[in-house]
Structure formats: C-alpha cells, structure tokens
Short mmCIF file of C-alpha atoms in Angstrom, two decimals:
data_model
loop_
_atom_site.label_atom_id
_atom_site.label_comp_id
_atom_site.label_asym_id
_atom_site.label_seq_id
_atom_site.Cartn_x
_atom_site.Cartn_y
_atom_site.Cartn_z
CA MET A 23 -57.29 0.21 -0.88
CA THR A 24 -57.20 -0.33 2.90
CA GLU A 25 -59.33 2.16 4.84
CA VAL A 26 -57.19 4.65 6.72
CA LEU A 27 -58.18 3.41 10.20
CA ALA A 28 -58.70 -0.25 9.32
CA GLY A 29 -56.82 -2.39 11.81
CA PHE A 30 -56.99 0.20 14.62
CA THR A 31 -59.11 0.01 17.77
CA VAL A 32 -60.33 3.26 19.32
CA ALA A 33 -62.16 3.54 22.64
CA VAL A 34 -64.87 6.17 23.15
CA THR A 35 -65.47 7.20 26.78
CA ALA A 36 -68.21 9.75 26.05
CA ASP A 37 -71.80 9.08 27.03
CA ARG A 38 -73.64 11.78 25.15
CA ARG A 39 -72.86 11.85 21.42
CA ARG A 40 -70.85 8.62 21.67
CA ASP A 41 -72.68 7.23 18.65
CA GLU A 42 -71.76 10.30 16.63
CA LEU A 43 -68.04 9.99 17.39
CA ALA A 44 -68.12 6.22 16.88
CA ALA A 45 -69.74 6.67 13.46
CA LEU A 46 -67.07 9.18 12.38
CA LEU A 47 -64.32 6.69 13.27
CA GLU A 48 -66.05 3.57 11.93
CA ARG A 49 -66.61 5.35 8.63
CA HIS A 50 -62.84 5.23 8.15
CA GLY A 51 -62.52 1.59 9.16
CA ALA A 52 -61.76 1.77 12.89
CA ARG A 53 -62.99 -0.81 15.35
CA VAL A 54 -64.71 1.16 18.15
CA VAL A 55 -65.06 0.15 21.80
CA LEU A 56 -67.80 2.02 23.69
CA ALA A 57 -67.06 2.50 27.39
CA PRO A 58 -68.80 5.52 28.95
CA ALA A 59 -66.75 6.88 31.85
CA LEU A 60 -69.57 9.08 33.17
CA ARG A 61 -73.22 9.88 32.71
CA ILE A 62 -75.03 13.18 33.09
CA VAL A 63 -77.85 13.11 35.63
CA PRO A 64 -80.37 15.97 35.82
CA LEU A 65 -80.84 17.04 39.43
CA ALA A 66 -83.50 14.79 40.90
CA ASP A 67 -84.61 17.64 43.15
CA ASP A 68 -84.58 20.88 41.15
CA SER A 69 -85.30 23.02 44.21
CA ARG A 70 -81.72 24.36 44.24
CA LEU A 71 -81.97 25.35 40.58
CA ARG A 72 -85.38 26.94 41.11
CA THR A 73 -84.11 28.83 44.18
CA ALA A 74 -81.07 30.12 42.26
CA THR A 75 -83.28 31.18 39.34
CA TYR A 76 -85.70 33.11 41.53
CA ALA A 77 -82.77 34.74 43.34
CA LEU A 78 -81.40 35.98 40.02
CA LEU A 79 -84.79 37.23 38.84
CA ASP A 80 -85.29 39.14 42.11
CA ASN A 81 -81.74 40.49 42.14
CA PRO A 82 -80.40 40.42 38.54
CA PRO A 83 -76.80 39.36 37.83
CA ASP A 84 -74.23 41.70 36.34
CA ILE A 85 -72.27 38.80 34.85
CA VAL A 86 -73.37 35.30 33.81
CA VAL A 87 -70.88 32.50 33.17
CA ALA A 88 -72.21 29.82 30.80
CA ASN A 89 -70.04 26.75 31.36
CA THR A 90 -71.68 24.08 29.20
CA GLY A 91 -74.15 23.79 26.39
CA ILE A 92 -76.23 21.05 28.01
CA GLY A 93 -76.31 22.99 31.27
CA MET A 94 -77.55 26.22 29.71
CA ARG A 95 -80.18 24.37 27.67
CA GLY A 96 -81.31 22.49 30.77
CA TRP A 97 -81.58 25.68 32.78
CA LEU A 98 -83.61 27.50 30.13
CA GLU A 99 -85.86 24.46 29.59
CA ALA A 100 -86.50 24.16 33.33
CA ALA A 101 -87.35 27.86 33.50
CA GLU A 102 -89.83 27.42 30.64
CA GLY A 103 -91.49 24.63 32.61
CA TRP A 104 -91.93 26.95 35.59
CA GLY A 105 -93.31 29.72 33.38
CA LEU A 106 -90.16 31.78 33.88
CA GLY A 107 -88.52 31.29 30.50
CA GLU A 108 -89.07 34.77 29.11
CA ALA A 109 -88.18 36.48 32.39
CA LEU A 110 -84.92 34.51 32.65
CA ARG A 111 -83.93 35.26 29.05
CA ASN A 112 -84.59 38.96 29.63
CA GLN A 113 -82.31 38.98 32.67
CA LEU A 114 -79.59 37.04 30.87
CA SER A 115 -79.74 39.41 27.89
CA SER A 116 -79.15 42.36 30.23
CA ALA A 117 -76.10 40.76 31.82
CA TYR A 118 -72.51 40.50 30.60
CA LEU A 119 -72.57 36.98 29.17
CA VAL A 120 -69.40 34.94 28.94
CA ALA A 121 -69.39 31.48 27.36
CA ARG A 122 -66.57 29.13 28.39
CA GLY A 123 -66.59 27.23 25.09
CA PRO A 124 -68.32 26.72 21.74
CA LYS A 125 -71.05 24.45 23.11
CA ALA A 126 -72.09 26.99 25.72
CA ARG A 127 -71.87 29.71 23.07
CA GLY A 128 -74.11 27.68 20.76
CA ALA A 129 -76.70 27.15 23.49
CA LEU A 130 -76.84 30.87 24.22
CA ARG A 131 -77.26 31.78 20.58
CA ALA A 132 -79.94 29.13 20.08
CA ALA A 133 -81.88 30.87 22.86
CA GLY A 134 -81.54 34.22 21.10
CA LEU A 135 -78.77 35.44 23.41
CA MET A 136 -75.33 36.73 22.39
CA GLU A 137 -72.21 36.21 24.45
CA ALA A 138 -69.99 39.23 25.13
CA TRP A 139 -66.79 37.19 25.33
CA SER A 140 -65.44 33.65 25.20
CA PRO A 141 -61.92 32.42 26.13
CA GLU A 142 -59.84 30.89 23.36
CA SER A 143 -58.51 28.22 25.70
CA GLU A 144 -61.99 27.37 27.03
CA SER A 145 -60.45 27.40 30.49
CA CYS A 146 -61.90 28.83 33.68
CA ALA A 147 -58.49 30.30 34.47
CA GLU A 148 -58.52 32.50 31.36
CA LEU A 149 -62.15 33.37 32.01
CA LEU A 150 -61.38 34.43 35.57
CA ASP A 151 -58.38 36.45 34.44
CA HIS A 152 -60.53 38.25 31.86
CA LEU A 153 -63.24 39.20 34.33
CA VAL A 154 -60.82 40.45 36.96
CA ARG A 155 -58.66 42.30 34.42
CA GLN A 156 -61.67 43.91 32.74
CA GLN A 157 -62.99 45.23 36.00
CA ASN A 158 -59.62 46.41 37.29
CA SER A 159 -58.82 48.18 34.04
CA GLY A 160 -61.49 50.80 34.46
CA ARG A 161 -62.71 49.97 30.94
CA ASN A 162 -66.22 48.91 30.11
CA ALA A 163 -66.70 45.14 30.30
CA GLY A 164 -69.81 45.73 28.26
CA ALA A 165 -72.04 48.62 27.32
CA HIS A 166 -74.13 47.94 30.43
CA LEU A 167 -71.28 47.01 32.78
CA PRO A 168 -68.92 49.89 33.57
CA GLY A 169 -65.47 49.16 34.89
CA SER A 170 -64.65 49.60 38.53
CA LYS A 171 -61.49 50.40 40.41
CA ASN A 172 -62.69 47.94 43.04
CA GLY A 173 -62.44 44.95 40.72
CA LEU A 174 -65.42 42.62 40.99
CA ALA A 175 -66.47 44.07 44.32
CA GLY A 176 -70.23 44.27 44.50
CA ARG A 177 -70.73 42.56 41.15
CA ARG A 178 -73.33 39.80 41.15
CA VAL A 179 -71.99 36.84 39.16
CA ALA A 180 -74.11 33.83 38.21
CA VAL A 181 -72.08 30.69 37.46
CA GLN A 182 -73.81 27.82 35.67
CA LEU A 183 -71.99 24.82 37.12
CA HIS A 184 -70.73 22.00 34.92
CA GLY A 185 -71.78 18.92 36.85
CA GLU A 186 -69.83 19.40 40.06
CA PRO A 187 -68.98 22.24 42.46
CA GLN A 188 -66.39 24.66 41.08
CA GLU A 189 -64.93 25.62 44.42
CA GLU A 190 -61.67 27.04 43.07
CA PHE A 191 -63.29 29.19 40.36
CA CYS A 192 -66.21 30.42 42.45
CA GLY A 193 -63.89 30.95 45.42
CA ALA A 194 -61.60 33.13 43.29
CA LEU A 195 -64.56 35.21 42.14
CA SER A 196 -65.68 35.67 45.74
CA ALA A 197 -62.14 36.58 46.79
CA ALA A 198 -62.17 39.27 44.08
CA GLY A 199 -65.24 40.76 45.74
CA ALA A 200 -68.03 39.25 43.63
CA ASP A 201 -71.39 38.13 44.98
CA VAL A 202 -71.48 34.63 43.46
CA VAL A 203 -74.68 32.71 42.75
CA GLU A 204 -74.08 29.06 41.80
CA VAL A 205 -76.58 27.58 39.35
CA PRO A 206 -76.58 23.74 39.53
CA VAL A 207 -78.36 22.09 36.58
CA TYR A 208 -77.00 18.54 36.50
CA ARG A 209 -74.32 16.38 38.07
CA TRP A 210 -71.81 13.83 36.86
CA ALA A 211 -72.36 10.24 38.01
CA PRO A 212 -70.58 6.93 37.38
CA PRO A 213 -71.92 4.88 34.45
CA THR A 214 -74.99 2.75 35.20
CA ASP A 215 -73.08 -0.34 34.10
CA PRO A 216 -69.39 -0.11 35.12
CA THR A 217 -68.44 -3.29 33.23
CA PRO A 218 -67.47 -1.64 29.89
CA LEU A 219 -65.25 0.88 31.71
CA GLN A 220 -63.50 -1.86 33.70
CA ARG A 221 -63.02 -3.83 30.48
CA LEU A 222 -61.51 -0.75 28.84
CA ILE A 223 -59.03 -0.39 31.70
CA ASP A 224 -57.88 -3.96 31.01
CA LEU A 225 -57.64 -3.23 27.28
CA ILE A 226 -55.51 -0.15 27.95
CA THR A 227 -53.11 -1.88 30.32
CA ASN A 228 -52.71 -4.78 27.91
CA ARG A 229 -52.21 -2.43 24.93
CA LEU A 230 -55.23 -3.88 23.11
CA VAL A 231 -56.58 -0.47 22.08
CA ASP A 232 -54.64 2.03 19.98
CA ALA A 233 -56.35 5.19 21.21
CA VAL A 234 -58.76 6.35 23.90
CA THR A 235 -60.91 9.44 23.33
CA PHE A 236 -62.16 11.83 25.99
CA THR A 237 -64.67 14.68 25.62
CA SER A 238 -64.56 16.04 29.18
CA ALA A 239 -62.04 16.39 31.98
CA PRO A 240 -64.36 14.64 34.48
CA ALA A 241 -64.36 11.59 32.17
CA VAL A 242 -60.56 11.43 32.41
CA ILE A 243 -60.72 11.67 36.19
CA SER A 244 -63.47 9.02 36.33
CA LEU A 245 -61.44 6.54 34.28
CA LEU A 246 -58.32 7.01 36.42
CA ARG A 247 -60.40 6.70 39.59
CA ALA A 248 -62.02 3.50 38.29
CA ALA A 249 -58.58 2.08 37.50
CA GLY A 250 -57.75 2.00 41.22
CA SER A 251 -54.56 -0.02 41.77
CA ASP A 252 -54.08 -0.18 37.99
CA THR A 253 -53.81 3.61 37.66
CA ASP A 254 -50.03 3.56 37.21
CA ALA A 255 -50.34 0.85 34.55
CA VAL A 256 -53.00 2.86 32.71
CA LEU A 257 -50.83 6.00 32.80
CA ALA A 258 -47.80 4.01 31.61
CA ALA A 259 -49.78 2.73 28.62
CA LEU A 260 -51.07 6.22 27.79
CA LYS A 261 -47.53 7.57 27.94
CA SER A 262 -46.30 5.01 25.43
CA ASP A 263 -48.40 2.70 23.26
CA VAL A 264 -51.97 3.98 23.69
CA LEU A 265 -52.79 7.39 22.23
CA ALA A 266 -54.94 9.72 24.37
CA GLY A 267 -57.21 11.86 22.17
CA CYS A 268 -58.95 14.79 23.86
CA VAL A 269 -61.52 17.13 22.34
CA GLY A 270 -59.73 20.21 23.68
CA PRO A 271 -57.18 21.62 26.14
CA VAL A 272 -59.55 21.67 29.12
CA THR A 273 -60.30 17.98 28.66
CA ALA A 274 -56.60 17.25 28.23
CA ALA A 275 -55.50 19.09 31.40
CA PRO A 276 -55.79 16.17 33.89
CA LEU A 277 -53.74 13.91 31.60
CA ARG A 278 -51.08 16.53 30.87
CA LYS A 279 -50.77 17.06 34.61
CA GLN A 280 -49.79 13.38 34.83
CA GLY A 281 -47.23 13.77 32.05
CA VAL A 282 -49.32 12.02 29.40
CA PRO A 283 -48.79 13.29 25.83
CA VAL A 284 -52.17 14.22 24.40
CA LEU A 285 -53.56 14.59 20.89
CA ALA A 286 -55.96 17.57 20.89
CA PRO A 287 -57.29 19.40 17.81
CA ASN A 288 -57.09 23.17 17.50
CA ARG A 289 -60.88 23.41 17.49
CA ALA A 290 -62.80 21.67 20.27
CA ARG A 291 -65.17 19.69 18.07
CA LEU A 292 -65.91 15.98 17.73
CA GLY A 293 -65.27 16.15 14.00
CA ALA A 294 -61.90 17.79 14.58
CA LEU A 295 -60.96 15.11 17.11
CA ALA A 296 -61.90 12.37 14.65
CA ARG A 297 -59.84 14.03 11.90
CA ALA A 298 -56.85 14.33 14.24
CA LEU A 299 -57.04 10.60 14.98
CA ILE A 300 -57.41 9.80 11.28
CA GLU A 301 -54.20 11.69 10.61
CA GLU A 302 -52.20 10.56 13.64
CA LEU A 303 -52.86 6.84 14.03
CA PRO A 304 -51.45 5.85 10.61
CA ARG A 305 -48.29 7.81 11.47
CA ARG A 306 -47.74 5.48 14.42
CA THR A 307 -47.55 2.40 12.21
CA ARG A 308 -44.33 0.64 11.30
CA THR A 309 -43.58 -0.65 7.80
CA LEU A 310 -40.89 -3.24 7.05
CA LYS A 311 -39.67 -5.05 3.98
CA VAL A 312 -40.01 -8.73 4.86
CA ALA A 313 -39.20 -11.62 2.51
CA GLY A 314 -39.92 -9.55 -0.58
CA SER A 315 -43.19 -8.07 0.72
CA GLU A 316 -44.22 -4.86 2.44
CA LEU A 317 -45.48 -5.50 5.96
CA THR A 318 -47.19 -2.73 7.98
CA LEU A 319 -48.14 -3.23 11.61
CA ARG A 320 -51.39 -1.63 12.73
CA GLY A 321 -53.22 -1.92 16.02
CA HIS A 322 -54.84 -5.34 15.70
CA ALA A 323 -53.88 -6.17 12.12
CA ALA A 324 -51.05 -6.39 9.65
CA VAL A 325 -51.18 -5.03 6.12
CA VAL A 326 -49.34 -7.33 3.69
CA ASP A 327 -48.76 -5.77 0.28
CA GLY A 328 -51.83 -3.58 0.77
CA GLN A 329 -54.09 -6.37 2.06
CA LEU A 330 -55.45 -6.06 5.59
CA ARG A 331 -55.02 -9.19 7.72
CA PRO A 332 -56.65 -8.92 11.19
CA LEU A 333 -54.80 -10.83 13.91
CA PRO A 334 -55.84 -12.13 17.35
CA PRO A 335 -54.03 -10.57 20.35
CA ALA A 336 -51.53 -13.42 20.86
CA GLN A 337 -50.43 -13.44 17.23
CA MET A 338 -50.23 -9.65 17.14
CA ALA A 339 -48.11 -9.70 20.29
CA ILE A 340 -45.65 -12.16 18.72
CA LEU A 341 -45.42 -10.12 15.52
CA ARG A 342 -44.85 -6.86 17.41
CA THR A 343 -42.13 -8.43 19.53
CA LEU A 344 -40.33 -9.77 16.46
CA ALA A 345 -40.70 -6.38 14.74
CA THR A 346 -39.11 -4.50 17.64
CA GLN A 347 -35.80 -6.18 16.74
CA PRO A 348 -36.23 -6.98 13.04
CA GLY A 349 -33.88 -9.63 11.77
CA LYS A 350 -32.64 -10.60 15.21
CA VAL A 351 -33.23 -14.13 16.50
CA LEU A 352 -35.43 -13.95 19.60
CA PRO A 353 -35.54 -16.91 21.98
CA ARG A 354 -38.86 -18.55 22.83
CA SER A 355 -38.56 -17.20 26.36
CA GLU A 356 -38.64 -13.61 25.10
CA LEU A 357 -41.64 -14.26 22.88
CA LEU A 358 -43.33 -16.09 25.76
CA ALA A 359 -43.13 -12.88 27.82
CA ALA A 360 -45.35 -11.18 25.22
CA LEU A 361 -48.14 -13.77 25.64
CA PRO A 362 -50.77 -13.83 28.42
CA ARG A 363 -49.74 -15.28 31.75
CA GLY A 364 -49.94 -19.05 31.99
CA ALA A 365 -48.71 -19.67 28.45
CA ASP A 366 -45.77 -22.01 27.84
CA GLU A 367 -43.22 -22.46 25.06
CA HIS A 368 -45.62 -24.74 23.22
CA ALA A 369 -48.05 -21.77 23.12
CA VAL A 370 -45.30 -19.76 21.42
CA GLU A 371 -44.90 -22.43 18.73
CA MET A 372 -48.67 -22.53 18.17
CA ALA A 373 -48.88 -18.72 17.99
CA VAL A 374 -46.05 -18.56 15.47
CA ALA A 375 -47.66 -21.28 13.31
CA ARG A 376 -51.01 -19.49 13.35
CA LEU A 377 -49.33 -16.16 12.67
CA ARG A 378 -47.64 -17.54 9.56
CA ALA A 379 -51.00 -18.86 8.32
CA ALA A 380 -52.79 -15.58 9.08
CA LEU A 381 -50.16 -13.55 7.23
CA GLY A 382 -50.32 -15.90 4.27
CA ARG A 383 -46.53 -15.94 4.10
CA SER A 384 -44.73 -18.77 5.95
CA SER A 385 -41.45 -17.26 4.77
CA PHE A 386 -41.93 -14.13 6.91
CA ILE A 387 -40.86 -15.83 10.12
CA GLN A 388 -37.80 -18.04 10.11
CA THR A 389 -37.23 -20.78 12.67
CA VAL A 390 -33.64 -20.91 13.88
CA VAL A 391 -33.14 -24.39 15.35
CA LYS A 392 -32.50 -24.44 19.09
CA ARG A 393 -32.35 -20.64 19.17
CA GLY A 394 -35.77 -19.18 18.38
CA TYR A 395 -37.42 -17.12 15.64
CA ARG A 396 -36.61 -14.09 13.53
CA LEU A 397 -38.47 -11.77 11.17
CA ARG A 398 -36.82 -12.06 7.75
CA VAL A 399 -36.38 -8.38 7.01
CA GLU A 400 -34.48 -7.09 4.00
#
C-alpha cells in the first residue's frame, strides 16, 4: 500500500521545531524540503529587557499580554539569571494575564501562572477588543482589576513583544488611555544561510513543491520579501498549484490578504497542521483510467495500479500536460512549453521515451505521427 503522502513534496519554512514537523510528514511518506524563512535571535544587549523588567517591578502592571511561548520563557529565564525570577512571577500573578495563543498559555502555566483569558482567534485584534470592552463595560476584568468607565485610562499594560515592534497594537492601547510598557525579548532575523530559502522560491515558482508550511506570519512576510521580483510568480503559484499550509489564522493572515487560499487547522498545533496536509494533499490528486490501468498523478510521482513510480521534473511536466487534456493529441510545441527553457523538440521526444520507461507502460502514451502525443485514456 502506497503511503498517504508518498510522491508529494512539502516545504517547511519554520526554524524552531522544523525537525518535528518534518518528521510528522516524512512518517507518512512525504519528501520534505527544509528552508527556514527566519531565525529567532535573543537580544544581544538585554539592557532594554532588564530596564522594562525593573520598571514593572517598581510600578507593577495591571495587565500583562503574553504574545509567544518562547518570549515568555525567555523573559522568565532572563529574570532568573538576574535574581529577579520570583519577584517577576509574583508581579505577573497579581496582574490580569492574557495569553494570545496556546504556546504563550503553555509557557505561563509551566511557570506556575494562570491566564485570565485567551482569544479564540489568537489575534491581537480580538485581544485588544476584549481589553477595551472589558474596561468599558464596568464589569470586573478580573478579581483584582475592577472595570472603569474611563476604559483603559491609567491602566499599566505590559506587552511581551513577538520579535518586532507592535506599533499598531501598542498604539491602540495607548490611544485607549493605557500606560504601555513594551517588553522586548528577542527579534526576528533573516536565516543565516539564505540559499535554502532562495531555492524554495524557485521550487514554488516552478511548481516543484506541492505544499509550503508556515508557522508564523513573519515567516510568510520574510519569504515574500526574499522573493523580490518573483513575488507575483510566488503568489500565482500559491493561488493555484502549490498549497499554503498555515498553523493558524494569525499565520495565514498575510497570505489571505493577498488572496491566497490557505489550509489552516482548527487548532493551532503542528500535529494538526500535519494532519490537515495528510488529508488535503491526496484530495488534490487526479486519477485516470489509462490503457487498462489506473494512473494517479501525485506531486513528483505517478501511482500505477497502486505502485508508486517517482518521476524527474521533466517527465512529470510532460505527464501533467498530457493529463490536463486526456485523450487529446498535443503537439510537440505545447509539450515543449512545459519543459525548462532551452529545451527543443528532441528533448520532448527523449522525455516521452523516458516517461514511458518510468511508468512501465509504453502503451500509456500514444505517438500520433506528424501531430504529437496523447494519453490513452478510457
């Protein structure tokens, strides 16, 4: 029995936990391309983090926004190193804690802290709406944080940043009257070696990967920025032949803004993303009855009567082109357009001959003299 993802190529753009996601996909037969779009860099000079921490210990926050798991863990670990760990945890436990997503929530709980609220969408917009609405309602936002008719006015809000300034979110809090303290723990940076990411951009534009996975919105932005003049070609591929898989709605937002259809699981987990791909990619295959056999086209392979037959890009391109108009005679010029630039009609003949051999069925592709080739569908 062919493994469910055998014949498919999936790109992983994550840096952290990339091996975990790759293993989940490879376990089901996928070929995985690793191409980190970003890396997380702890602040080389932690003076800003130390200054923010002391400011919050001297003047405790009413509300603390935990944006990311790695950020909260990094902050608490840094405080431990300065001998401030217990003092910081005490202040956080007295504040109204909101966790933007499950990773931040997990980091808080691992530190013995309990969040008061977490948005279902994991979005800063919902989080902001909750804080403003809670304060304007006159209801208690927490047992220790009474509501106020003046909204967030006078409330001290600590925001653990997620790798870059959050000008819009923090600006909205300030506009609502809050005293905002930004807590920078790390920053996003381009990958140390940009070669794999540039290679992935080529693979996407040439439709040589079946899916690309993203685990953060900054990774999406980084890939599109790295694409440069090829950005439109990348977006065109993601809107058609290459599936974009995102771990959750926040990650998917930059792609959806560009009109890219996105596969995102209901729960923002790596395992859920892998399961979504396992279910979706086989649905995108095409199965034909050809010369008495069942032929299924996968990403970089064909399945002939249940047997997987991997194919090089040129042969796969010829087969896909023939399968788009099954039974119709296609001229060599049309098949030539599917091959890399610089190929000639002789290259088409060679690709067809090699394709027949790779499929193990010379009868699949019929030569029509002086006209071209056709897939012998039933």
